[in-house]
JSON list of C-alpha atoms in Angstrom, two decimals:
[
{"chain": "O", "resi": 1, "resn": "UNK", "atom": "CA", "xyz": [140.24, 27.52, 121.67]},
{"chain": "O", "resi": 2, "resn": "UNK", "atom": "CA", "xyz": [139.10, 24.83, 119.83]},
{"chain": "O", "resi": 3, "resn": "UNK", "atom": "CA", "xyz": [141.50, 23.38, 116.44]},
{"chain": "O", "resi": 4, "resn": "UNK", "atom": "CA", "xyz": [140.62, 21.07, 113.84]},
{"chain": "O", "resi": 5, "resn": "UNK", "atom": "CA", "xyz": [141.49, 17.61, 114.77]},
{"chain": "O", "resi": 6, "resn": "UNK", "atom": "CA", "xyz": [141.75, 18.88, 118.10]},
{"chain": "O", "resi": 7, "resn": "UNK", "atom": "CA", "xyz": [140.44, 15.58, 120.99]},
{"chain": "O", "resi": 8, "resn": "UNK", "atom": "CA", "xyz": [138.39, 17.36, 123.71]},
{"chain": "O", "resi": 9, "resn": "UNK", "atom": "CA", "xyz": [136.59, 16.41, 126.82]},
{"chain": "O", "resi": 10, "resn": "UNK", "atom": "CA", "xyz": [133.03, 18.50, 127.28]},
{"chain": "O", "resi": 11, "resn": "UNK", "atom": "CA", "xyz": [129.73, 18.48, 128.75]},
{"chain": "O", "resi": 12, "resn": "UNK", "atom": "CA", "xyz": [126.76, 17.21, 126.97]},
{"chain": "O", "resi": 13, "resn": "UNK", "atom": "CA", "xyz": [124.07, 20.59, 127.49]},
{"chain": "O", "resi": 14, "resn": "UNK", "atom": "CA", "xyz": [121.15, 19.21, 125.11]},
{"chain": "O", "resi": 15, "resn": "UNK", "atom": "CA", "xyz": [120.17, 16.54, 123.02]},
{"chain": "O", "resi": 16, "resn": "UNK", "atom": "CA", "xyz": [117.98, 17.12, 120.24]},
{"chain": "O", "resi": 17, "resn": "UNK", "atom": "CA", "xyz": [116.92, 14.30, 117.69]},
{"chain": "O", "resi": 18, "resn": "UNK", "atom": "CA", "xyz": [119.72, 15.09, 115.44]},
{"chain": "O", "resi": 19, "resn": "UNK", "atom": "CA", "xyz": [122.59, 14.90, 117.86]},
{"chain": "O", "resi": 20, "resn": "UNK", "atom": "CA", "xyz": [123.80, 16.67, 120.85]},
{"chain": "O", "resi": 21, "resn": "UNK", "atom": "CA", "xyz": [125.07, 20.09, 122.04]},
{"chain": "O", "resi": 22, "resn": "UNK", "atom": "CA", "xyz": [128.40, 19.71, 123.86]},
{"chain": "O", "resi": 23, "resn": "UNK", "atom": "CA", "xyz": [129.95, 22.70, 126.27]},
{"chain": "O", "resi": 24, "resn": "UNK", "atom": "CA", "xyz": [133.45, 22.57, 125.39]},
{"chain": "O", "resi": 25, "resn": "UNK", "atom": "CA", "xyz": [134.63, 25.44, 128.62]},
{"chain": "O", "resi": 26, "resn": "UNK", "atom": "CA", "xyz": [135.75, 28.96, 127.77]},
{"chain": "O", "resi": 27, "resn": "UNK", "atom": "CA", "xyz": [132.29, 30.08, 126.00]},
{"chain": "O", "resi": 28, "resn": "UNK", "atom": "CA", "xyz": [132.66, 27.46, 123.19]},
{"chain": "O", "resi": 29, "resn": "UNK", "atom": "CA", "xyz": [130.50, 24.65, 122.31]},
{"chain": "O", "resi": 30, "resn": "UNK", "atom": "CA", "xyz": [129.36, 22.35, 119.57]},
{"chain": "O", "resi": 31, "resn": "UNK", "atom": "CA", "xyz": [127.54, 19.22, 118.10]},
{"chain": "O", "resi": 32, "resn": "UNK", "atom": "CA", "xyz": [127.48, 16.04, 117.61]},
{"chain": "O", "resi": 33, "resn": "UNK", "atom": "CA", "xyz": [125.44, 14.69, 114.92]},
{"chain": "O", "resi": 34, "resn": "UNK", "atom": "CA", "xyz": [123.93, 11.29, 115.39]},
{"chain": "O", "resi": 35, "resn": "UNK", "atom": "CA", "xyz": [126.07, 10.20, 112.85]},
{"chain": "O", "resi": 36, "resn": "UNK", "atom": "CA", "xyz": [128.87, 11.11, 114.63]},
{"chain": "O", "resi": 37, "resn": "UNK", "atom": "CA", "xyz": [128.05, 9.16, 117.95]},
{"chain": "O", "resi": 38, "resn": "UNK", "atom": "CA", "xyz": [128.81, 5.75, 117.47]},
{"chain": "O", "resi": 39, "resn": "UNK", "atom": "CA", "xyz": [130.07, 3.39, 114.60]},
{"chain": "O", "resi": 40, "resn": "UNK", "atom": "CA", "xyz": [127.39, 1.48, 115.39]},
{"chain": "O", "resi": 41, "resn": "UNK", "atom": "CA", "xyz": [123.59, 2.24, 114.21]},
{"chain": "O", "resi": 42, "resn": "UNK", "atom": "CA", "xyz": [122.02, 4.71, 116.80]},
{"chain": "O", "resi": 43, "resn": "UNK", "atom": "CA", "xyz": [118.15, 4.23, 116.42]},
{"chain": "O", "resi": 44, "resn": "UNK", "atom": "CA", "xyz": [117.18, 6.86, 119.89]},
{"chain": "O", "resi": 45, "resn": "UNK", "atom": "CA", "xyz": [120.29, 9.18, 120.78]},
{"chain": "O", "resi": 46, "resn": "UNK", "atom": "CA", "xyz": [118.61, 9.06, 124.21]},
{"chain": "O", "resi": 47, "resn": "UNK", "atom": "CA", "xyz": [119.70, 5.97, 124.85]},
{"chain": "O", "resi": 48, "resn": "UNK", "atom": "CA", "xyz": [123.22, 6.54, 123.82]},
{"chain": "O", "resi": 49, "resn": "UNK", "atom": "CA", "xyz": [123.24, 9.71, 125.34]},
{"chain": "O", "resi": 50, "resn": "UNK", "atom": "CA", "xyz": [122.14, 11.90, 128.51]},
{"chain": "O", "resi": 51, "resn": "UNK", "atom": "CA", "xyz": [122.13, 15.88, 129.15]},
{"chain": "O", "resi": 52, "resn": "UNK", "atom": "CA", "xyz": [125.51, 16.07, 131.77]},
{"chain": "O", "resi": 53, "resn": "UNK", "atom": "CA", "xyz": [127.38, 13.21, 130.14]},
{"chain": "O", "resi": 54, "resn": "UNK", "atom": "CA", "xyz": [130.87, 13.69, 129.80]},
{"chain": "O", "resi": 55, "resn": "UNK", "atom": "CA", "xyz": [132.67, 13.26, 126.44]},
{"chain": "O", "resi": 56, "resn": "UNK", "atom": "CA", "xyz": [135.53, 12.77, 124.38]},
{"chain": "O", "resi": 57, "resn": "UNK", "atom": "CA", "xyz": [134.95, 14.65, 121.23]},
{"chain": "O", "resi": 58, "resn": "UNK", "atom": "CA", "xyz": [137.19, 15.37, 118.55]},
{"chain": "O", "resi": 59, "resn": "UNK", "atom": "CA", "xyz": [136.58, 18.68, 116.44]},
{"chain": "O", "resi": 60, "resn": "UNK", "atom": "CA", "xyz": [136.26, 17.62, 112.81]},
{"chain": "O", "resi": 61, "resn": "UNK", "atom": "CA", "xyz": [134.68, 20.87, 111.25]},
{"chain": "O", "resi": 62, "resn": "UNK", "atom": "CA", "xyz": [134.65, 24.56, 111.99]},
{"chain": "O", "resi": 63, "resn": "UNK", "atom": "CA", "xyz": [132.70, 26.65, 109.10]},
{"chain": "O", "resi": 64, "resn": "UNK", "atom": "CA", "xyz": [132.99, 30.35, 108.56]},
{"chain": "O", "resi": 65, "resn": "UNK", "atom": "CA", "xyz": [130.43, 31.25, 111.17]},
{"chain": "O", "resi": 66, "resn": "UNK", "atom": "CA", "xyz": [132.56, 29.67, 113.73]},
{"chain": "O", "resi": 67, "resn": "UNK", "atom": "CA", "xyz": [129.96, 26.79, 114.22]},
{"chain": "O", "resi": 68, "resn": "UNK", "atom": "CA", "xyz": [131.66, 23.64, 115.77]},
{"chain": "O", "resi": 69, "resn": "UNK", "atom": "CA", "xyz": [130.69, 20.05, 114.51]},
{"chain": "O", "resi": 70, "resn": "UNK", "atom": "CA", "xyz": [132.32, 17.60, 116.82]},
{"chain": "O", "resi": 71, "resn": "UNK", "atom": "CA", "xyz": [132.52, 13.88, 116.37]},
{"chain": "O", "resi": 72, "resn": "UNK", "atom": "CA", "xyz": [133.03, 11.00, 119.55]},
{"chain": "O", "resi": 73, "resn": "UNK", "atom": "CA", "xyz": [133.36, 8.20, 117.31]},
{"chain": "O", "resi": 74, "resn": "UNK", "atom": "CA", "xyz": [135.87, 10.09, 115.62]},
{"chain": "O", "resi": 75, "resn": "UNK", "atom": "CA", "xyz": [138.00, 10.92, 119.30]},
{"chain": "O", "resi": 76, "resn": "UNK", "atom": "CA", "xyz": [137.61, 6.69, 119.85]},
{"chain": "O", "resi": 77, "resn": "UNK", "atom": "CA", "xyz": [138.82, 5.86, 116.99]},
{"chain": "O", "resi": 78, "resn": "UNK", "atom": "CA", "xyz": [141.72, 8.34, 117.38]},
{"chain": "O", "resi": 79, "resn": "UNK", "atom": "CA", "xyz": [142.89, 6.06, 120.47]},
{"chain": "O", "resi": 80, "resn": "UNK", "atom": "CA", "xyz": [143.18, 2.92, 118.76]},
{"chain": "O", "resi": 81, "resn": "UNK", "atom": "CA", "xyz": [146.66, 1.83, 117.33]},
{"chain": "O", "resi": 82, "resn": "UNK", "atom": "CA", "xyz": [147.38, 2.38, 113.91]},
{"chain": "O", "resi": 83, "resn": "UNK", "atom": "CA", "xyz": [147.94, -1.34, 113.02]},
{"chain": "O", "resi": 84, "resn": "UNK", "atom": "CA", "xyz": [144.25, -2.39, 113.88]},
{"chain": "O", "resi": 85, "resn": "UNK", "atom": "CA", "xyz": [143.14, 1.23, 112.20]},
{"chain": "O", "resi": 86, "resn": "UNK", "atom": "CA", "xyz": [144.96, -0.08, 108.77]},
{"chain": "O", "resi": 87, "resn": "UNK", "atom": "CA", "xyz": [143.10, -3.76, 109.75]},
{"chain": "O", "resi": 88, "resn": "UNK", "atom": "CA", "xyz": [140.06, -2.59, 109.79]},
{"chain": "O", "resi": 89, "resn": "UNK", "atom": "CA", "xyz": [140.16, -0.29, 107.02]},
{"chain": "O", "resi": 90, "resn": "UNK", "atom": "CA", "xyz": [141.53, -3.18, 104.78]},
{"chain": "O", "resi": 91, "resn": "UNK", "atom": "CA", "xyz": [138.64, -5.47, 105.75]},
{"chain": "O", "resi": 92, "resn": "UNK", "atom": "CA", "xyz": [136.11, -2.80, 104.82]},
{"chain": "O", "resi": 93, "resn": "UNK", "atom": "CA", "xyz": [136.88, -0.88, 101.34]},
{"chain": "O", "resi": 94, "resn": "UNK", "atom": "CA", "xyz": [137.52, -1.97, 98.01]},
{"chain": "O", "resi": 95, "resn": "UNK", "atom": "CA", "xyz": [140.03, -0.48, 96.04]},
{"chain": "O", "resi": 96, "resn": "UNK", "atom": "CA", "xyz": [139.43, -0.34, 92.37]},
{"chain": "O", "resi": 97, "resn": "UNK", "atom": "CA", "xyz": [142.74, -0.98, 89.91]},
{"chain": "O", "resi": 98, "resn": "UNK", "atom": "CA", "xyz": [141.68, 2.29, 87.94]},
{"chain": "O", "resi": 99, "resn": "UNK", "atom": "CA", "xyz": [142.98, 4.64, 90.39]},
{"chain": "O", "resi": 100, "resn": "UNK", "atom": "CA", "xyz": [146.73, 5.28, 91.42]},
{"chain": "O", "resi": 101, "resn": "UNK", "atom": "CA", "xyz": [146.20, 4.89, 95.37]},
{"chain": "O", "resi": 102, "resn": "UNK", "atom": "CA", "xyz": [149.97, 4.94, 95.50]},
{"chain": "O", "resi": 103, "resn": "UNK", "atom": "CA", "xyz": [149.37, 8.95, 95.36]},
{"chain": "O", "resi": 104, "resn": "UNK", "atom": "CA", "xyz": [148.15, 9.92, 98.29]},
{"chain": "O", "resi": 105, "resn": "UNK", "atom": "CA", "xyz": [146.39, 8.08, 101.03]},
{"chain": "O", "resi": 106, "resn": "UNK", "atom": "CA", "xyz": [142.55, 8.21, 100.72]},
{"chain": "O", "resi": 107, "resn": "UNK", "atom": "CA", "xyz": [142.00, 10.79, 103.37]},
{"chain": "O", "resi": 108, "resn": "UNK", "atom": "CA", "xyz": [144.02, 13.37, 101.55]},
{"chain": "O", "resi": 109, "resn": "UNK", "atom": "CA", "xyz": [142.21, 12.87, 98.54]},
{"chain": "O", "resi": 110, "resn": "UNK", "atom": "CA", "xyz": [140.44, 16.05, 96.97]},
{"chain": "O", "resi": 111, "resn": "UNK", "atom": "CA", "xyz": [136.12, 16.17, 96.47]},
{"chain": "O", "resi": 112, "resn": "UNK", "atom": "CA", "xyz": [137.03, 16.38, 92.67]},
{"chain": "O", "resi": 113, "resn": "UNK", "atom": "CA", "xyz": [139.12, 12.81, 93.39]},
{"chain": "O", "resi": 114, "resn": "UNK", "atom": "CA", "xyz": [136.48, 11.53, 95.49]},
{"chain": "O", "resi": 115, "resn": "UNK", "atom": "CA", "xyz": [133.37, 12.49, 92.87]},
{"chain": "O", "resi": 116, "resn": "UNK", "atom": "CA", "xyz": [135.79, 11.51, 89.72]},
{"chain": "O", "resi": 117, "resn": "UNK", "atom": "CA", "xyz": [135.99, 7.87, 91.70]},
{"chain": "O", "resi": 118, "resn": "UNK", "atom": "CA", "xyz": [132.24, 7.54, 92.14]},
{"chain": "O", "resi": 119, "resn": "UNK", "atom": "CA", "xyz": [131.18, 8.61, 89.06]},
{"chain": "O", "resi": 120, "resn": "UNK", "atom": "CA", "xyz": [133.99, 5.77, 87.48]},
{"chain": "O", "resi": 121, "resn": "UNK", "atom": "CA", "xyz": [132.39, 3.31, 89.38]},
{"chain": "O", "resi": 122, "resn": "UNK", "atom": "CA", "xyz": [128.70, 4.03, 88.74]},
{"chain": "O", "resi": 123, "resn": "UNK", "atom": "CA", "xyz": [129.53, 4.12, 85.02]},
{"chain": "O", "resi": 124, "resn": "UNK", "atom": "CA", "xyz": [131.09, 0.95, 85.32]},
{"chain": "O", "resi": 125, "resn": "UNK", "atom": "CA", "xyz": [128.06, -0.47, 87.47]},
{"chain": "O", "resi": 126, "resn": "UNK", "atom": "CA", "xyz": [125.54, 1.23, 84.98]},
{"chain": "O", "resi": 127, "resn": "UNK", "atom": "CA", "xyz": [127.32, -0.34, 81.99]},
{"chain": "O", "resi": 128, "resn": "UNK", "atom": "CA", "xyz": [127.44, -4.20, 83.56]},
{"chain": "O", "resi": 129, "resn": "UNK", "atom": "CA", "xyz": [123.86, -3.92, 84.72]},
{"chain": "O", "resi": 130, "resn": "UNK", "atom": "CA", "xyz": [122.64, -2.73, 81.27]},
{"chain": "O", "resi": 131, "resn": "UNK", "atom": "CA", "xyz": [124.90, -5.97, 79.46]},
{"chain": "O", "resi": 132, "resn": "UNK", "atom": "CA", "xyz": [122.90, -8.11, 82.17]},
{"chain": "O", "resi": 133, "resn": "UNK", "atom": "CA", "xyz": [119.71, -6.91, 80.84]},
{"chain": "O", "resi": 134, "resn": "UNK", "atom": "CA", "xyz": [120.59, -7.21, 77.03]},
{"chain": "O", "resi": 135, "resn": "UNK", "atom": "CA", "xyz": [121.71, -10.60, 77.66]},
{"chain": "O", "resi": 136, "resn": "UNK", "atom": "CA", "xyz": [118.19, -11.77, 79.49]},
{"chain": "O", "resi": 137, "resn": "UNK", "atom": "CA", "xyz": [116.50, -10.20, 76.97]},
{"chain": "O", "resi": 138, "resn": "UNK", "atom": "CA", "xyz": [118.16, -11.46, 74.04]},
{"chain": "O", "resi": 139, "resn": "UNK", "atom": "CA", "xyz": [118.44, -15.21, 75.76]},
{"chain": "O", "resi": 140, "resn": "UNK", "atom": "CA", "xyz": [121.36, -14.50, 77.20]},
{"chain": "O", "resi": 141, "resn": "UNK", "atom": "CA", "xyz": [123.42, -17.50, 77.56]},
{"chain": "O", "resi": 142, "resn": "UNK", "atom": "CA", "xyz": [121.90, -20.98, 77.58]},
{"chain": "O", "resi": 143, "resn": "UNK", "atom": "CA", "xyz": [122.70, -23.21, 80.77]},
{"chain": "O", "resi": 144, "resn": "UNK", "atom": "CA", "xyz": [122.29, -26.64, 78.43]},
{"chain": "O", "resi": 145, "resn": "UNK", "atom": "CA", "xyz": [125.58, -25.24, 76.50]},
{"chain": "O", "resi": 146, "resn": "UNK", "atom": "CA", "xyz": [123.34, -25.41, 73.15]}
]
């Protein structure tokens, strides 16, 4: 029985445009989005992926009607080590000062968090791009020093 968080090897049955069906054994499948193929950009998924491929998927969602979304970038990632995880994660976000990440690590935090973050930042975004636009319109600052 598939678990959430769960790495399993399957079967690739179909592949649609939107990602591909994988036979997990014992009457259960699921499916991959295309999102959920590669960390790289995946412009056909039939040249990333054929019907009888075998996989490494890792179960990331199961919703009440016992639907299975699976993920393979996802089960690659899971085999990295944890240093070069934390390496590349510290390359690639931004932390704003605003918000105690002390708390909790960002993968624990709630939607409520997660919305209450973006909406900070787009405020903050909104408010510099509108001062940007007052200041051009007004004459802004003059590059003489006048």
């Amino acid at each position: 029985m598939a678990q959430i968080d769960s790495i399993l090897e399957g079967v690739v049955t179909s592949v649609m445009p939107f990602g591909a069906f994988i036979d997990l054994g014992s009457k259960e499948s699921g499916l991959v989005h295309i999102s959920e193929l590669s960390n790289e950009y995946v412009q056909d998924i039939n040249e990333f992926i054929k019907k009888g491929d075998k996989v490494k998927v890792k179960v990331i969602r199961i919703d009440s009607n016992g639907k299975i979304s699976l993920s393979m970038k996802q089960a690659e990632d899971d085999k990295k080590p944890t240093r070069e995880k934390q390496e590349r994660h510290k390359k690639t976000s931004a932390r704003p000062d605003y918000f105690d990440w002390s708390a909790r690590p960002a993968e624990e935090l709630s939607f409520e968090d997660k919305l209450s973050k973006f909406k900070h930042e787009s405020e903050e975004k909104i408010r510099d791009s509108k001062r940007r636009m007052e200041n051009k319109r007004s004459g802004g600052y003059s590059r003489k020093g006048y």
